[in-house]
């Protein structure tokens, strides 16, 4: 069965328009969870002042900034960075798992209770979190080398959580199959991933340059918008994989 970008775009738009309320609710709910977690992992005020004052702005590189810190400051920054990475991975995993559960239930015409959906999601999340850790580590290595390898790895690994959600493959098999399928269908998978990355970049640039609004409100709007964009990408990729399995 031939899959086209236009067909996937139409299917994605149709599903999103039908489930826009649920997707907005999930995106807002996960954003508030992120804010709540962020409140508990705030770094020491002294570290915040170092990161935000003129000394940080005039620093030529992050490495130079770290070298100018004492041992305690480096420890606090490292601790905050680790907690922040875990928080971002948890938020991404929860969003990914929630949207996949929503799509799966609707695709299979299941009318499951809210409690059962929460139970299936909670059982799926730990494994999905581990997979996210692996794929995020690999893609971030690509972005550290150059932008292009990072984007390419993002495309190649984008299907791995979708494949894994069918509970037929292990972590590494899901990653291997994702790379294989995405490479062969890069002209179809690529536009969806690039749309998300470009949209996220544009939103970040626009909202970070708004100075007349409170920073917390900007943070809230940015996170909800990015979550919605990522939800659209998940729908696009899930629909592609469903068509791919039938072909």
PDB file of N, CA, C and O in Angstrom, residues 190-219:
ATOM      1  N   UNK A 190      10.552  12.041   7.321  1.00  0.00           N
ATOM      2  CA  UNK A 190      11.336  13.268   7.484  1.00  0.00           C
ATOM      3  C   UNK A 190      10.516  14.538   7.620  1.00  0.00           C
ATOM      4  O   UNK A 190      10.734  15.324   8.550  1.00  0.00           O
ATOM      5  N   UNK A 191       9.546  14.790   6.714  1.00  0.00           N
ATOM      6  CA  UNK A 191       8.762  16.035   6.816  1.00  0.00           C
ATOM      7  C   UNK A 191       8.040  16.198   8.146  1.00  0.00           C
ATOM      8  O   UNK A 191       7.955  17.301   8.677  1.00  0.00           O
ATOM      9  N   UNK A 192       7.530  15.084   8.712  1.00  0.00           N
ATOM     10  CA  UNK A 192       6.834  15.156  10.002  1.00  0.00           C
ATOM     11  C   UNK A 192       7.768  15.556  11.130  1.00  0.00           C
ATOM     12  O   UNK A 192       7.444  16.436  11.940  1.00  0.00           O
ATOM     13  N   UNK A 193       8.939  14.926  11.181  1.00  0.00           N
ATOM     14  CA  UNK A 193       9.914  15.237  12.232  1.00  0.00           C
ATOM     15  C   UNK A 193      10.460  16.645  12.061  1.00  0.00           C
ATOM     16  O   UNK A 193      10.608  17.393  13.043  1.00  0.00           O
ATOM     17  N   UNK A 194      10.752  17.035  10.819  1.00  0.00           N
ATOM     18  CA  UNK A 194      11.266  18.387  10.555  1.00  0.00           C
ATOM     19  C   UNK A 194      10.234  19.456  10.908  1.00  0.00           C
ATOM     20  O   UNK A 194      10.585  20.520  11.405  1.00  0.00           O
ATOM     21  N   UNK A 195       8.953  19.166  10.638  1.00  0.00           N
ATOM     22  CA  UNK A 195       7.881  20.095  10.998  1.00  0.00           C
ATOM     23  C   UNK A 195       7.883  20.334  12.503  1.00  0.00           C
ATOM     24  O   UNK A 195       7.757  21.483  12.959  1.00  0.00           O
ATOM     25  N   UNK A 196       8.046  19.250  13.283  1.00  0.00           N
ATOM     26  CA  UNK A 196       8.062  19.391  14.747  1.00  0.00           C
ATOM     27  C   UNK A 196       9.290  20.175  15.207  1.00  0.00           C
ATOM     28  O   UNK A 196       9.170  21.113  16.007  1.00  0.00           O
ATOM     29  N   UNK A 197      10.472  19.801  14.718  1.00  0.00           N
ATOM     30  CA  UNK A 197      11.713  20.468  15.142  1.00  0.00           C
ATOM     31  C   UNK A 197      11.706  21.945  14.756  1.00  0.00           C
ATOM     32  O   UNK A 197      12.086  22.807  15.554  1.00  0.00           O
ATOM     33  N   UNK A 198      11.262  22.239  13.530  1.00  0.00           N
ATOM     34  CA  UNK A 198      11.214  23.626  13.064  1.00  0.00           C
ATOM     35  C   UNK A 198      10.175  24.421  13.846  1.00  0.00           C
ATOM     36  O   UNK A 198      10.426  25.562  14.249  1.00  0.00           O
ATOM     37  N   UNK A 199       9.009  23.818  14.073  1.00  0.00           N
ATOM     38  CA  UNK A 199       7.952  24.484  14.832  1.00  0.00           C
ATOM     39  C   UNK A 199       8.385  24.791  16.255  1.00  0.00           C
ATOM     40  O   UNK A 199       8.119  25.878  16.783  1.00  0.00           O
ATOM     41  N   UNK A 200       9.058  23.828  16.886  1.00  0.00           N
ATOM     42  CA  UNK A 200       9.555  24.015  18.243  1.00  0.00           C
ATOM     43  C   UNK A 200      10.589  25.146  18.286  1.00  0.00           C
ATOM     44  O   UNK A 200      10.573  25.982  19.203  1.00  0.00           O
ATOM     45  N   UNK A 201      11.474  25.174  17.293  1.00  0.00           N
ATOM     46  CA  UNK A 201      12.511  26.210  17.213  1.00  0.00           C
ATOM     47  C   UNK A 201      11.886  27.594  17.053  1.00  0.00           C
ATOM     48  O   UNK A 201      12.255  28.542  17.761  1.00  0.00           O
ATOM     49  N   UNK A 202      10.929  27.721  16.140  1.00  0.00           N
ATOM     50  CA  UNK A 202      10.274  29.012  15.878  1.00  0.00           C
ATOM     51  C   UNK A 202       9.514  29.497  17.113  1.00  0.00           C
ATOM     52  O   UNK A 202       9.595  30.674  17.500  1.00  0.00           O
ATOM     53  N   UNK A 203       8.777  28.593  17.753  1.00  0.00           N
ATOM     54  CA  UNK A 203       8.017  28.955  18.961  1.00  0.00           C
ATOM     55  C   UNK A 203       8.951  29.444  20.069  1.00  0.00           C
ATOM     56  O   UNK A 203       8.663  30.430  20.755  1.00  0.00           O
ATOM     57  N   UNK A 204      10.070  28.737  20.239  1.00  0.00           N
ATOM     58  CA  UNK A 204      11.033  29.110  21.281  1.00  0.00           C
ATOM     59  C   UNK A 204      11.617  30.493  21.015  1.00  0.00           C
ATOM     60  O   UNK A 204      11.733  31.312  21.936  1.00  0.00           O
ATOM     61  N   UNK A 205      11.978  30.750  19.745  1.00  0.00           N
ATOM     62  CA  UNK A 205      12.553  32.050  19.380  1.00  0.00           C
ATOM     63  C   UNK A 205      11.541  33.173  19.595  1.00  0.00           C
ATOM     64  O   UNK A 205      11.862  34.212  20.197  1.00  0.00           O
ATOM     65  N   UNK A 206      10.322  32.970  19.128  1.00  0.00           N
ATOM     66  CA  UNK A 206       9.286  34.020  19.227  1.00  0.00           C
ATOM     67  C   UNK A 206       8.950  34.323  20.686  1.00  0.00           C
ATOM     68  O   UNK A 206       8.959  35.480  21.124  1.00  0.00           O
ATOM     69  N   UNK A 207       8.666  33.264  21.458  1.00  0.00           N
ATOM     70  CA  UNK A 207       8.222  33.471  22.843  1.00  0.00           C
ATOM     71  C   UNK A 207       9.355  33.957  23.753  1.00  0.00           C
ATOM     72  O   UNK A 207       9.105  34.693  24.704  1.00  0.00           O
ATOM     73  N   UNK A 208      10.583  33.559  23.460  1.00  0.00           N
ATOM     74  CA  UNK A 208      11.702  34.009  24.293  1.00  0.00           C
ATOM     75  C   UNK A 208      12.026  35.484  24.073  1.00  0.00           C
ATOM     76  O   UNK A 208      12.729  36.100  24.875  1.00  0.00           O
ATOM     77  N   UNK A 209      11.506  36.050  22.970  1.00  0.00           N
ATOM     78  CA  UNK A 209      11.748  37.469  22.689  1.00  0.00           C
ATOM     79  C   UNK A 209      10.559  38.354  23.069  1.00  0.00           C
ATOM     80  O   UNK A 209      10.520  39.525  22.716  1.00  0.00           O
ATOM     81  N   UNK A 210       9.596  37.772  23.763  1.00  0.00           N
ATOM     82  CA  UNK A 210       8.468  38.562  24.274  1.00  0.00           C
ATOM     83  C   UNK A 210       8.820  39.023  25.690  1.00  0.00           C
ATOM     84  O   UNK A 210       8.998  38.200  26.588  1.00  0.00           O
ATOM     85  N   UNK A 211       8.946  40.309  25.880  1.00  0.00           N
ATOM     86  CA  UNK A 211       9.406  40.842  27.162  1.00  0.00           C
ATOM     87  C   UNK A 211       8.302  41.519  27.978  1.00  0.00           C
ATOM     88  O   UNK A 211       8.530  41.911  29.118  1.00  0.00           O
ATOM     89  N   UNK A 212       7.110  41.660  27.376  1.00  0.00           N
ATOM     90  CA  UNK A 212       6.046  42.359  28.097  1.00  0.00           C
ATOM     91  C   UNK A 212       5.170  41.392  28.903  1.00  0.00           C
ATOM     92  O   UNK A 212       4.261  41.814  29.594  1.00  0.00           O
ATOM     93  N   UNK A 213       5.457  40.089  28.806  1.00  0.00           N
ATOM     94  CA  UNK A 213       4.685  39.093  29.554  1.00  0.00           C
ATOM     95  C   UNK A 213       5.529  38.465  30.652  1.00  0.00           C
ATOM     96  O   UNK A 213       6.759  38.428  30.566  1.00  0.00           O
ATOM     97  N   UNK A 214       4.859  37.957  31.667  1.00  0.00           N
ATOM     98  CA  UNK A 214       5.534  37.277  32.758  1.00  0.00           C
ATOM     99  C   UNK A 214       6.231  36.017  32.244  1.00  0.00           C
ATOM    100  O   UNK A 214       5.698  35.301  31.400  1.00  0.00           O
ATOM    101  N   UNK A 215       7.435  35.751  32.768  1.00  0.00           N
ATOM    102  CA  UNK A 215       8.213  34.599  32.317  1.00  0.00           C
ATOM    103  C   UNK A 215       7.479  33.285  32.545  1.00  0.00           C
ATOM    104  O   UNK A 215       7.585  32.352  31.740  1.00  0.00           O
ATOM    105  N   UNK A 216       6.748  33.184  33.644  1.00  0.00           N
ATOM    106  CA  UNK A 216       6.022  31.952  33.952  1.00  0.00           C
ATOM    107  C   UNK A 216       4.902  31.692  32.949  1.00  0.00           C
ATOM    108  O   UNK A 216       4.644  30.545  32.571  1.00  0.00           O
ATOM    109  N   UNK A 217       4.242  32.771  32.506  1.00  0.00           N
ATOM    110  CA  UNK A 217       3.169  32.630  31.511  1.00  0.00           C
ATOM    111  C   UNK A 217       3.752  32.204  30.166  1.00  0.00           C
ATOM    112  O   UNK A 217       3.194  31.337  29.478  1.00  0.00           O
ATOM    113  N   UNK A 218       4.894  32.794  29.806  1.00  0.00           N
ATOM    114  CA  UNK A 218       5.574  32.422  28.556  1.00  0.00           C
ATOM    115  C   UNK A 218       5.991  30.957  28.601  1.00  0.00           C
ATOM    116  O   UNK A 218       5.820  30.208  27.634  1.00  0.00           O
ATOM    117  N   UNK A 219       6.543  30.543  29.752  1.00  0.00           N
ATOM    118  CA  UNK A 219       6.950  29.144  29.942  1.00  0.00           C
ATOM    119  C   UNK A 219       5.751  28.211  29.782  1.00  0.00           C
ATOM    120  O   UNK A 219       5.848  27.156  29.146  1.00  0.00           O
TER     121      UNK A 219
END
